[in-house]
Amino acid sequence: MFTSTAIASILPEILILLVGMLLLVVEPFWKEEQRRNAGWLTAGGLLLSLILSLLFGQPGEPVTTLGGMVRFDWLGFFFKLLFMFAGVATSLLLMDNKKVGDRGEAYLLLLASLIGMNLMAASADLIMLYLAIETTSIPLYVLSGFMLANEKSTEAGFKYLLFGALTSTIMLYGFSLLFGFAGTTNLYELVDLFNGGTLSPFVALGVLALILVGLGFKASVVPLHFWAPDVYEGAPTPVAGFLSTASKAAGFAVLVRLFFVIFPDPQVELARGWAIAIAIIAVITMTVGNLLALPQTNIKRLIAYSSIAHAGYALIGVVALTQLGAASVVFYLAAYIATNLLAFGIVMAFSRVTGLEDLKDYAGMSRRSPWLGLMMLSAFLSLAGMPPFAGFVAKIFVFAAGIQAGYVWLVIVGIINSIIGVYYYLNALKYVYLYRMPDQDEENHPIPMTRPYAIALAVLTLGVILIGTIFAPWFSWSDAAALNLF
Amino acid sequence: MNFPVLSVITFTPVVAAVLILLIHAERKNETRAVALAAAVFALILSCWVYFGYDQAAGGYQFIEQYNWLPALGISLYFGVDGMSTPLILLTGVVMFTGVLISWGDDHPHVMAGIQDRPREFFAFLFILAWGVFGVFVSLDLFMLFFFYEIAVFPMYLLIAIWGWVVTREYAAMKLTLYLFVGSVISLVGVLVMYWVQYQNTGVLSFDMLAMESAGFSKTFQDIWFLPVFLGFAVLAGIWPFHNWSPDGHVAAPTAVSMFHAGVLMKLGAFAALRVGIMLLPQGAQTWSWLIMLIAAVAVVYGAYIAFVQVDFKYMVGFSSVSHMGLVILGFSTLNRQGLLGAGLQMFSHGVMTALFFAVVGMIYDRAHTRQIPELGGMSRIMPFATVGFIIGGLVSMGMPLFSGFVAEFPIFMGVWNVQWLVAVIASISIVITAAYIMRNIRQVFFGELPEKFEGHLTDVTALDKVAIATLCLFMIVIGLFPNFMVPIVEEGVENVLRLLQGGA
């Protein structure tokens, strides 16, 4: 059973586990004030795992390993790399977060949920999938409520737990129905059920809708988005960043694998019906996210709603159900992860010094710290979909996929939504670049950055620009991932 | 392999922008020096492209192609033809003069140029220039669009941060949203064209030269021509989508107004020609009457609104709408004279309006008002700028011996050949233009110098004079020696006509 392929297929998870064990052993020996260094250890360990996985864990032809539990292919692998990258950035950003970053448990929880995400991206079996989702979620419930003394954080953790538990139960019910109809828990054997099987379309779509509840919660699509703004606002900022990027992408990883596998041919009637349903959800998600982002005055809530809208854009690629559609979703998520982590990182770096999180507090920010201002410019313009930043190409690819599959109306809705987006992103930049602090003495209020922030933010900014300009390598990886679905 | 001049010229501004950002914020003069060096370098390269373009050979020259994303057929594919070569030169000239104008004069009464955060200013301005050069040289539709968007967003920051305090927030947001809406409408058309080409030929490619023979059906062209053309033409200030333009001009700092009216509006016209008319020629033939109609309205309406302005900068802004209307009018004729005139007018108007905005900026920096009735007697204080403005005015009126005549005459000739009535109506604008230009020259530059300005105003700086002289030089040279530019543009027109006649 434990062949070299099997080991290679879970190599990233094994490495992450090793990092976690090392952390457990070392951290108690450190003095209180040194414990922040656990962040360096986690980030370094994850980075090393990432490199080792790239060197020794690259998949070849797609195979199913570990008794049919895990699929070893580029789709899963590319997502794993993305999650680990997000993990590196998040642990760096956690380090100078008071009451969170100086406790080893935070990093351990982060690693645990990373293992879960990796398995989510790779699972080929409903049981494995459910376990992976729970492994991801439970550490994140704890992390969201990590700041016990802070009422908002506690509330965030509790809210996230309640919503998460409820939706995952509904999804589990969907899984059990699937098992009942198909007699198997293997994802790849479900194809027959949905293509020419005896299942009535009504039941089939109903079961899928139940499953979508759980995945939609992770990806925070409307109407399962209610938790997101409150949790993002209350949770420690780096955790919110992680939730809105890696955790959301993990939801998408499953979504993409599940629906592309059971609907290999987008022309089948059931697939078309399903695509229309997803298209409607995409429209609602984009529109609600963007419209609710407009009146926000708290920057974390603004990003929260904008990240809901971004889930909607990414769904356009899922609707397409073509190879380009899958590739564009994966590319979109890669671009989005880098961009949104950067945005949350800046919010973190800013509020660490000032303790403030309202948009109006960002007045004069570019004078207080020109570099932080430029980074924020990159992040927000990338979110708005402006070149030369990642968001632009990502959006074009998704739109191109939508048009290729014949959903011109959906793309037009997406475009109208991006126009709304441009408005509020530029509005936020107006505070940063145009307005001044009340007494105009920005020079006396610099925003110093500690080393972990400087490293993480610089790398993320570079990433956002690189994905947006030299997009060929990223796209060919996304394309390789998509190819495994067909 | 030859020296890759087009990619060097395209990427010079962005490299300069990064270098400028690395300079310490307090070292303002070094920032300016780097900016000027980069601008001079770009100007030299653009002259090289212009004079190196082989008129005898014609077609696309200085071609470079690098695979960028082969899976989707995206490549960095650069090349210039007779239409884009003058625009490269124009961009080089405006970039150079724009940097000179922004250098500033920190005389206590003046405060001209950019004193506040010049580092960020020049960096954003150069990112804008990067996008502009990129659009003019791209032969790949995806990259054209990429650069087009790059040219849009820095405008927001440049206007919002360094603009006129009263309207800058409003104008910057309005401008950005208008341009963004226009460009994304075109984007849908571009993507549809891409997939239809794939269906027709089986090739995934954004290569515009290949798309020329993609075999778009007549119905397809009729449906998609208008969104694509009008989407891009929003940036050319086409009526009735011109509203952002005067507001943007007025709110922008001087150098940005120069860029905006001088180069950016040509970007819209150029993209509308390249993508709209050249890739969808049959659609263009179907809809040319509509385009001609709205262009004629723009020409006359813009001139009339310019006539009634009392704000000097609004006047110039609306005169731009009118003159860009002439460019679109030239396009809409789809014949040799009209297109030739439009190509020349793009260059001529670019230098002329850059000069106008430069002079208006110089006056405003000193007098702190732009209300025409409050100004007067400027010729005594800034004779050099006065001469410059008068030359610009003569170009604007389409006087013989200046570039405006060389450009406008063929346009009207071309329109006459299609529909003489439109030519007659549009030519009313010449009279109106002459009226408001003359009136302003008399009021602002001659006449009494108001008492409150007595002794407070200073002459323009040496750098300003260099900028004015450079811009005037081109207007006079083209006016006296039309052969300086006409044959090159004719080459470009040939290419457009070939496509219009259905040749592949």
PDB file of N, CA, C and O in Angstrom, chain B residues 83 87 225 229 232-233 236 238 265-278 281 284-285 287-289 291-292 295 324-346 410-411 414-415 418 489 493 496-497 500:
ATOM      1  N   MET B  83       0.319  54.817 -39.581  1.00  0.00           N
ATOM      2  CA  MET B  83      -0.594  55.483 -38.674  1.00  0.00           C
ATOM      3  C   MET B  83       0.029  55.682 -37.305  1.00  0.00           C
ATOM      4  O   MET B  83      -0.148  56.712 -36.663  1.00  0.00           O
ATOM      5  N   LEU B  87       2.398  58.896 -34.138  1.00  0.00           N
ATOM      6  CA  LEU B  87       1.917  58.948 -32.763  1.00  0.00           C
ATOM      7  C   LEU B  87       3.018  58.604 -31.770  1.00  0.00           C
ATOM      8  O   LEU B  87       3.024  59.095 -30.640  1.00  0.00           O
ATOM      9  N   PHE B 225     -19.362  45.925 -34.421  1.00  0.00           N
ATOM     10  CA  PHE B 225     -18.564  47.113 -34.732  1.00  0.00           C
ATOM     11  C   PHE B 225     -18.854  48.254 -33.758  1.00  0.00           C
ATOM     12  O   PHE B 225     -17.942  48.868 -33.207  1.00  0.00           O
ATOM     13  N   PHE B 229     -16.028  49.954 -31.515  1.00  0.00           N
ATOM     14  CA  PHE B 229     -15.565  51.272 -31.938  1.00  0.00           C
ATOM     15  C   PHE B 229     -15.903  52.329 -30.885  1.00  0.00           C
ATOM     16  O   PHE B 229     -15.047  53.089 -30.444  1.00  0.00           O
ATOM     17  N   PHE B 232     -13.915  52.162 -27.521  1.00  0.00           N
ATOM     18  CA  PHE B 232     -12.600  52.795 -27.554  1.00  0.00           C
ATOM     19  C   PHE B 232     -12.728  54.298 -27.765  1.00  0.00           C
ATOM     20  O   PHE B 232     -11.949  55.079 -27.221  1.00  0.00           O
ATOM     21  N   ALA B 233     -13.713  54.694 -28.585  1.00  0.00           N
ATOM     22  CA  ALA B 233     -13.810  56.110 -28.926  1.00  0.00           C
ATOM     23  C   ALA B 233     -14.225  56.968 -27.744  1.00  0.00           C
ATOM     24  O   ALA B 233     -14.088  58.186 -27.797  1.00  0.00           O
ATOM     25  N   ALA B 236     -11.513  58.907 -26.949  1.00  0.00           N
ATOM     26  CA  ALA B 236     -11.243  59.982 -27.902  1.00  0.00           C
ATOM     27  C   ALA B 236     -12.193  61.146 -27.674  1.00  0.00           C
ATOM     28  O   ALA B 236     -12.164  62.106 -28.430  1.00  0.00           O
ATOM     29  N   ILE B 238     -15.556  61.173 -27.837  1.00  0.00           N
ATOM     30  CA  ILE B 238     -16.592  61.259 -28.863  1.00  0.00           C
ATOM     31  C   ILE B 238     -17.914  61.682 -28.218  1.00  0.00           C
ATOM     32  O   ILE B 238     -18.277  61.234 -27.134  1.00  0.00           O
ATOM     33  N   MET B 265      -6.119  60.972 -25.726  1.00  0.00           N
ATOM     34  CA  MET B 265      -7.311  60.944 -26.573  1.00  0.00           C
ATOM     35  C   MET B 265      -7.008  60.296 -27.924  1.00  0.00           C
ATOM     36  O   MET B 265      -7.868  59.669 -28.531  1.00  0.00           O
ATOM     37  N   LYS B 266      -5.747  60.439 -28.376  1.00  0.00           N
ATOM     38  CA  LYS B 266      -5.364  59.757 -29.618  1.00  0.00           C
ATOM     39  C   LYS B 266      -5.355  58.252 -29.432  1.00  0.00           C
ATOM     40  O   LYS B 266      -5.565  57.486 -30.372  1.00  0.00           O
ATOM     41  N   LEU B 267      -5.071  57.859 -28.188  1.00  0.00           N
ATOM     42  CA  LEU B 267      -5.068  56.435 -27.876  1.00  0.00           C
ATOM     43  C   LEU B 267      -6.433  55.834 -28.195  1.00  0.00           C
ATOM     44  O   LEU B 267      -6.531  54.771 -28.802  1.00  0.00           O
ATOM     45  N   GLY B 268      -7.470  56.553 -27.761  1.00  0.00           N
ATOM     46  CA  GLY B 268      -8.816  56.071 -28.029  1.00  0.00           C
ATOM     47  C   GLY B 268      -9.092  56.024 -29.520  1.00  0.00           C
ATOM     48  O   GLY B 268      -9.579  55.021 -30.051  1.00  0.00           O
ATOM     49  N   ALA B 269      -8.746  57.118 -30.219  1.00  0.00           N
ATOM     50  CA  ALA B 269      -9.006  57.165 -31.654  1.00  0.00           C
ATOM     51  C   ALA B 269      -8.216  56.080 -32.372  1.00  0.00           C
ATOM     52  O   ALA B 269      -8.730  55.385 -33.255  1.00  0.00           O
ATOM     53  N   PHE B 270      -6.966  55.923 -31.974  1.00  0.00           N
ATOM     54  CA  PHE B 270      -6.113  54.930 -32.626  1.00  0.00           C
ATOM     55  C   PHE B 270      -6.653  53.524 -32.413  1.00  0.00           C
ATOM     56  O   PHE B 270      -6.736  52.725 -33.362  1.00  0.00           O
ATOM     57  N   ALA B 271      -7.028  53.205 -31.173  1.00  0.00           N
ATOM     58  CA  ALA B 271      -7.547  51.861 -30.897  1.00  0.00           C
ATOM     59  C   ALA B 271      -8.860  51.638 -31.635  1.00  0.00           C
ATOM     60  O   ALA B 271      -9.120  50.542 -32.143  1.00  0.00           O
ATOM     61  N   ALA B 272      -9.676  52.695 -31.718  1.00  0.00           N
ATOM     62  CA  ALA B 272     -10.938  52.563 -32.446  1.00  0.00           C
ATOM     63  C   ALA B 272     -10.671  52.258 -33.915  1.00  0.00           C
ATOM     64  O   ALA B 272     -11.374  51.460 -34.541  1.00  0.00           O
ATOM     65  N   LEU B 273      -9.634  52.880 -34.453  1.00  0.00           N
ATOM     66  CA  LEU B 273      -9.279  52.614 -35.850  1.00  0.00           C
ATOM     67  C   LEU B 273      -8.714  51.205 -36.007  1.00  0.00           C
ATOM     68  O   LEU B 273      -9.156  50.426 -36.850  1.00  0.00           O
ATOM     69  N   ARG B 274      -7.734  50.884 -35.162  1.00  0.00           N
ATOM     70  CA  ARG B 274      -7.030  49.610 -35.288  1.00  0.00           C
ATOM     71  C   ARG B 274      -7.957  48.423 -35.088  1.00  0.00           C
ATOM     72  O   ARG B 274      -7.929  47.459 -35.843  1.00  0.00           O
ATOM     73  N   VAL B 275      -8.740  48.497 -34.039  1.00  0.00           N
ATOM     74  CA  VAL B 275      -9.573  47.343 -33.700  1.00  0.00           C
ATOM     75  C   VAL B 275     -10.940  47.440 -34.365  1.00  0.00           C
ATOM     76  O   VAL B 275     -11.439  46.473 -34.926  1.00  0.00           O
ATOM     77  N   GLY B 276     -11.515  48.639 -34.316  1.00  0.00           N
ATOM     78  CA  GLY B 276     -12.856  48.774 -34.865  1.00  0.00           C
ATOM     79  C   GLY B 276     -12.860  48.725 -36.379  1.00  0.00           C
ATOM     80  O   GLY B 276     -13.395  47.800 -36.987  1.00  0.00           O
ATOM     81  N   ILE B 277     -12.220  49.721 -37.011  1.00  0.00           N
ATOM     82  CA  ILE B 277     -12.335  49.831 -38.464  1.00  0.00           C
ATOM     83  C   ILE B 277     -11.501  48.774 -39.175  1.00  0.00           C
ATOM     84  O   ILE B 277     -11.949  48.156 -40.136  1.00  0.00           O
ATOM     85  N   MET B 278     -10.272  48.528 -38.679  1.00  0.00           N
ATOM     86  CA  MET B 278      -9.400  47.648 -39.453  1.00  0.00           C
ATOM     87  C   MET B 278      -9.760  46.180 -39.299  1.00  0.00           C
ATOM     88  O   MET B 278      -9.553  45.393 -40.216  1.00  0.00           O
ATOM     89  N   PRO B 281     -14.031  45.801 -40.935  1.00  0.00           N
ATOM     90  CA  PRO B 281     -14.244  46.820 -41.976  1.00  0.00           C
ATOM     91  C   PRO B 281     -15.664  46.856 -42.520  1.00  0.00           C
ATOM     92  O   PRO B 281     -16.193  47.941 -42.793  1.00  0.00           O
ATOM     93  N   ALA B 284     -17.772  48.680 -40.250  1.00  0.00           N
ATOM     94  CA  ALA B 284     -17.498  50.109 -40.357  1.00  0.00           C
ATOM     95  C   ALA B 284     -18.267  50.711 -41.517  1.00  0.00           C
ATOM     96  O   ALA B 284     -18.824  51.809 -41.416  1.00  0.00           O
ATOM     97  N   GLN B 285     -18.332  49.974 -42.633  1.00  0.00           N
ATOM     98  CA  GLN B 285     -19.063  50.513 -43.779  1.00  0.00           C
ATOM     99  C   GLN B 285     -20.550  50.641 -43.475  1.00  0.00           C
ATOM    100  O   GLN B 285     -21.193  51.599 -43.866  1.00  0.00           O
ATOM    101  N   TRP B 287     -21.943  51.190 -40.556  1.00  0.00           N
ATOM    102  CA  TRP B 287     -22.271  52.189 -39.540  1.00  0.00           C
ATOM    103  C   TRP B 287     -21.610  53.539 -39.779  1.00  0.00           C
ATOM    104  O   TRP B 287     -21.751  54.430 -38.956  1.00  0.00           O
ATOM    105  N   SER B 288     -20.880  53.693 -40.877  1.00  0.00           N
ATOM    106  CA  SER B 288     -20.107  54.929 -41.020  1.00  0.00           C
ATOM    107  C   SER B 288     -21.005  56.163 -41.001  1.00  0.00           C
ATOM    108  O   SER B 288     -20.613  57.216 -40.512  1.00  0.00           O
ATOM    109  N   TRP B 289     -22.245  56.033 -41.478  1.00  0.00           N
ATOM    110  CA  TRP B 289     -23.139  57.211 -41.470  1.00  0.00           C
ATOM    111  C   TRP B 289     -23.409  57.685 -40.056  1.00  0.00           C
ATOM    112  O   TRP B 289     -23.435  58.877 -39.774  1.00  0.00           O
ATOM    113  N   ILE B 291     -21.481  57.152 -37.366  1.00  0.00           N
ATOM    114  CA  ILE B 291     -20.257  57.721 -36.805  1.00  0.00           C
ATOM    115  C   ILE B 291     -20.061  59.135 -37.347  1.00  0.00           C
ATOM    116  O   ILE B 291     -19.707  60.064 -36.618  1.00  0.00           O
ATOM    117  N   MET B 292     -20.320  59.281 -38.648  1.00  0.00           N
ATOM    118  CA  MET B 292     -20.137  60.602 -39.254  1.00  0.00           C
ATOM    119  C   MET B 292     -21.077  61.615 -38.617  1.00  0.00           C
ATOM    120  O   MET B 292     -20.688  62.741 -38.317  1.00  0.00           O
ATOM    121  N   ALA B 295     -19.914  62.471 -35.117  1.00  0.00           N
ATOM    122  CA  ALA B 295     -18.661  63.227 -35.177  1.00  0.00           C
ATOM    123  C   ALA B 295     -18.940  64.664 -35.608  1.00  0.00           C
ATOM    124  O   ALA B 295     -18.373  65.608 -35.049  1.00  0.00           O
ATOM    125  N   MET B 324     -11.036  66.583 -31.780  1.00  0.00           N
ATOM    126  CA  MET B 324     -11.029  65.120 -31.862  1.00  0.00           C
ATOM    127  C   MET B 324     -12.236  64.644 -32.662  1.00  0.00           C
ATOM    128  O   MET B 324     -12.197  63.595 -33.299  1.00  0.00           O
ATOM    129  N   GLY B 325     -13.303  65.428 -32.630  1.00  0.00           N
ATOM    130  CA  GLY B 325     -14.445  65.122 -33.487  1.00  0.00           C
ATOM    131  C   GLY B 325     -14.025  65.108 -34.945  1.00  0.00           C
ATOM    132  O   GLY B 325     -14.472  64.264 -35.729  1.00  0.00           O
ATOM    133  N   LEU B 326     -13.124  66.030 -35.311  1.00  0.00           N
ATOM    134  CA  LEU B 326     -12.627  66.046 -36.689  1.00  0.00           C
ATOM    135  C   LEU B 326     -11.890  64.755 -37.027  1.00  0.00           C
ATOM    136  O   LEU B 326     -11.995  64.238 -38.142  1.00  0.00           O
ATOM    137  N   VAL B 327     -11.123  64.240 -36.043  1.00  0.00           N
ATOM    138  CA  VAL B 327     -10.413  62.981 -36.298  1.00  0.00           C
ATOM    139  C   VAL B 327     -11.410  61.868 -36.597  1.00  0.00           C
ATOM    140  O   VAL B 327     -11.278  61.129 -37.574  1.00  0.00           O
ATOM    141  N   ILE B 328     -12.434  61.772 -35.725  1.00  0.00           N
ATOM    142  CA  ILE B 328     -13.429  60.715 -35.913  1.00  0.00           C
ATOM    143  C   ILE B 328     -14.184  60.935 -37.225  1.00  0.00           C
ATOM    144  O   ILE B 328     -14.512  60.000 -37.952  1.00  0.00           O
ATOM    145  N   LEU B 329     -14.428  62.212 -37.536  1.00  0.00           N
ATOM    146  CA  LEU B 329     -15.093  62.533 -38.801  1.00  0.00           C
ATOM    147  C   LEU B 329     -14.255  62.021 -39.969  1.00  0.00           C
ATOM    148  O   LEU B 329     -14.774  61.447 -40.928  1.00  0.00           O
ATOM    149  N   GLY B 330     -12.953  62.221 -39.861  1.00  0.00           N
ATOM    150  CA  GLY B 330     -12.054  61.718 -40.910  1.00  0.00           C
ATOM    151  C   GLY B 330     -12.130  60.207 -41.026  1.00  0.00           C
ATOM    152  O   GLY B 330     -12.196  59.651 -42.131  1.00  0.00           O
ATOM    153  N   PHE B 331     -12.160  59.525 -39.889  1.00  0.00           N
ATOM    154  CA  PHE B 331     -12.288  58.059 -39.918  1.00  0.00           C
ATOM    155  C   PHE B 331     -13.572  57.653 -40.627  1.00  0.00           C
ATOM    156  O   PHE B 331     -13.608  56.713 -41.410  1.00  0.00           O
ATOM    157  N   SER B 332     -14.648  58.380 -40.307  1.00  0.00           N
ATOM    158  CA  SER B 332     -15.963  57.925 -40.758  1.00  0.00           C
ATOM    159  C   SER B 332     -16.106  58.019 -42.276  1.00  0.00           C
ATOM    160  O   SER B 332     -16.984  57.386 -42.837  1.00  0.00           O
ATOM    161  N   THR B 333     -15.248  58.811 -42.928  1.00  0.00           N
ATOM    162  CA  THR B 333     -15.366  58.889 -44.385  1.00  0.00           C
ATOM    163  C   THR B 333     -14.940  57.588 -45.044  1.00  0.00           C
ATOM    164  O   THR B 333     -15.408  57.260 -46.123  1.00  0.00           O
ATOM    165  N   LEU B 334     -14.016  56.879 -44.376  1.00  0.00           N
ATOM    166  CA  LEU B 334     -13.489  55.618 -44.907  1.00  0.00           C
ATOM    167  C   LEU B 334     -12.859  55.803 -46.286  1.00  0.00           C
ATOM    168  O   LEU B 334     -12.744  54.846 -47.052  1.00  0.00           O
ATOM    169  N   ASN B 335     -12.513  57.036 -46.658  1.00  0.00           N
ATOM    170  CA  ASN B 335     -11.804  57.202 -47.924  1.00  0.00           C
ATOM    171  C   ASN B 335     -10.407  57.788 -47.691  1.00  0.00           C
ATOM    172  O   ASN B 335     -10.046  58.151 -46.565  1.00  0.00           O
ATOM    173  N   ARG B 336      -9.648  57.859 -48.761  1.00  0.00           N
ATOM    174  CA  ARG B 336      -8.237  58.183 -48.653  1.00  0.00           C
ATOM    175  C   ARG B 336      -7.994  59.549 -48.015  1.00  0.00           C
ATOM    176  O   ARG B 336      -7.237  59.660 -47.044  1.00  0.00           O
ATOM    177  N   GLN B 337      -8.711  60.570 -48.521  1.00  0.00           N
ATOM    178  CA  GLN B 337      -8.440  61.915 -48.003  1.00  0.00           C
ATOM    179  C   GLN B 337      -8.813  62.007 -46.521  1.00  0.00           C
ATOM    180  O   GLN B 337      -8.067  62.553 -45.704  1.00  0.00           O
ATOM    181  N   GLY B 338      -9.996  61.483 -46.209  1.00  0.00           N
ATOM    182  CA  GLY B 338     -10.476  61.603 -44.841  1.00  0.00           C
ATOM    183  C   GLY B 338      -9.538  60.928 -43.857  1.00  0.00           C
ATOM    184  O   GLY B 338      -9.180  61.493 -42.816  1.00  0.00           O
ATOM    185  N   LEU B 339      -9.109  59.712 -44.182  1.00  0.00           N
ATOM    186  CA  LEU B 339      -8.229  58.981 -43.272  1.00  0.00           C
ATOM    187  C   LEU B 339      -6.871  59.658 -43.161  1.00  0.00           C
ATOM    188  O   LEU B 339      -6.286  59.735 -42.079  1.00  0.00           O
ATOM    189  N   LEU B 340      -6.390  60.170 -44.293  1.00  0.00           N
ATOM    190  CA  LEU B 340      -5.109  60.869 -44.266  1.00  0.00           C
ATOM    191  C   LEU B 340      -5.194  62.079 -43.338  1.00  0.00           C
ATOM    192  O   LEU B 340      -4.334  62.298 -42.482  1.00  0.00           O
ATOM    193  N   GLY B 341      -6.273  62.844 -43.526  1.00  0.00           N
ATOM    194  CA  GLY B 341      -6.444  64.017 -42.683  1.00  0.00           C
ATOM    195  C   GLY B 341      -6.551  63.637 -41.223  1.00  0.00           C
ATOM    196  O   GLY B 341      -5.959  64.284 -40.353  1.00  0.00           O
ATOM    197  N   ALA B 342      -7.282  62.561 -40.940  1.00  0.00           N
ATOM    198  CA  ALA B 342      -7.447  62.138 -39.553  1.00  0.00           C
ATOM    199  C   ALA B 342      -6.100  61.771 -38.943  1.00  0.00           C
ATOM    200  O   ALA B 342      -5.788  62.138 -37.809  1.00  0.00           O
ATOM    201  N   GLY B 343      -5.289  61.039 -39.721  1.00  0.00           N
ATOM    202  CA  GLY B 343      -3.969  60.660 -39.221  1.00  0.00           C
ATOM    203  C   GLY B 343      -3.120  61.883 -38.925  1.00  0.00           C
ATOM    204  O   GLY B 343      -2.446  61.951 -37.887  1.00  0.00           O
ATOM    205  N   LEU B 344      -3.156  62.873 -39.796  1.00  0.00           N
ATOM    206  CA  LEU B 344      -2.373  64.087 -39.584  1.00  0.00           C
ATOM    207  C   LEU B 344      -2.941  64.907 -38.422  1.00  0.00           C
ATOM    208  O   LEU B 344      -2.209  65.467 -37.613  1.00  0.00           O
ATOM    209  N   GLN B 345      -4.273  64.938 -38.363  1.00  0.00           N
ATOM    210  CA  GLN B 345      -4.913  65.725 -37.317  1.00  0.00           C
ATOM    211  C   GLN B 345      -4.567  65.178 -35.939  1.00  0.00           C
ATOM    212  O   GLN B 345      -4.422  65.929 -34.990  1.00  0.00           O
ATOM    213  N   MET B 346      -4.420  63.842 -35.837  1.00  0.00           N
ATOM    214  CA  MET B 346      -4.072  63.275 -34.536  1.00  0.00           C
ATOM    215  C   MET B 346      -2.752  63.867 -34.057  1.00  0.00           C
ATOM    216  O   MET B 346      -2.596  64.248 -32.908  1.00  0.00           O
ATOM    217  N   PRO B 410      -7.723  67.970 -45.877  1.00  0.00           N
ATOM    218  CA  PRO B 410      -8.118  66.660 -46.437  1.00  0.00           C
ATOM    219  C   PRO B 410      -9.346  66.072 -45.762  1.00  0.00           C
ATOM    220  O   PRO B 410     -10.132  65.395 -46.416  1.00  0.00           O
ATOM    221  N   ILE B 411      -9.508  66.342 -44.467  1.00  0.00           N
ATOM    222  CA  ILE B 411     -10.686  65.786 -43.791  1.00  0.00           C
ATOM    223  C   ILE B 411     -11.947  66.325 -44.445  1.00  0.00           C
ATOM    224  O   ILE B 411     -12.855  65.572 -44.824  1.00  0.00           O
ATOM    225  N   GLY B 414     -12.467  64.880 -47.810  1.00  0.00           N
ATOM    226  CA  GLY B 414     -12.981  63.513 -47.738  1.00  0.00           C
ATOM    227  C   GLY B 414     -14.454  63.494 -47.395  1.00  0.00           C
ATOM    228  O   GLY B 414     -15.242  62.748 -47.990  1.00  0.00           O
ATOM    229  N   VAL B 415     -14.852  64.328 -46.453  1.00  0.00           N
ATOM    230  CA  VAL B 415     -16.264  64.366 -46.062  1.00  0.00           C
ATOM    231  C   VAL B 415     -17.101  64.850 -47.239  1.00  0.00           C
ATOM    232  O   VAL B 415     -18.183  64.331 -47.516  1.00  0.00           O
ATOM    233  N   VAL B 418     -18.125  62.254 -49.540  1.00  0.00           N
ATOM    234  CA  VAL B 418     -19.136  61.315 -49.077  1.00  0.00           C
ATOM    235  C   VAL B 418     -20.492  61.999 -48.991  1.00  0.00           C
ATOM    236  O   VAL B 418     -21.484  61.508 -49.506  1.00  0.00           O
ATOM    237  N   VAL B 489       1.951  58.942 -43.298  1.00  0.00           N
ATOM    238  CA  VAL B 489       0.551  58.653 -42.968  1.00  0.00           C
ATOM    239  C   VAL B 489      -0.136  58.001 -44.163  1.00  0.00           C
ATOM    240  O   VAL B 489      -0.963  57.106 -43.992  1.00  0.00           O
ATOM    241  N   VAL B 493      -2.607  54.809 -44.382  1.00  0.00           N
ATOM    242  CA  VAL B 493      -3.944  54.871 -44.981  1.00  0.00           C
ATOM    243  C   VAL B 493      -4.116  53.761 -46.013  1.00  0.00           C
ATOM    244  O   VAL B 493      -5.160  53.107 -46.063  1.00  0.00           O
ATOM    245  N   VAL B 496      -5.187  50.696 -44.365  1.00  0.00           N
ATOM    246  CA  VAL B 496      -6.586  50.689 -43.935  1.00  0.00           C
ATOM    247  C   VAL B 496      -7.494  50.490 -45.152  1.00  0.00           C
ATOM    248  O   VAL B 496      -8.450  49.704 -45.098  1.00  0.00           O
ATOM    249  N   LEU B 497      -7.163  51.179 -46.239  1.00  0.00           N
ATOM    250  CA  LEU B 497      -8.017  51.080 -47.432  1.00  0.00           C
ATOM    251  C   LEU B 497      -8.024  49.657 -47.977  1.00  0.00           C
ATOM    252  O   LEU B 497      -9.055  49.154 -48.419  1.00  0.00           O
ATOM    253  N   LEU B 500     -10.444  47.835 -46.062  1.00  0.00           N
ATOM    254  CA  LEU B 500     -11.808  48.274 -46.328  1.00  0.00           C
ATOM    255  C   LEU B 500     -12.307  47.722 -47.649  1.00  0.00           C
ATOM    256  O   LEU B 500     -13.491  47.480 -47.825  1.00  0.00           O
TER     257      LEU B 500
END
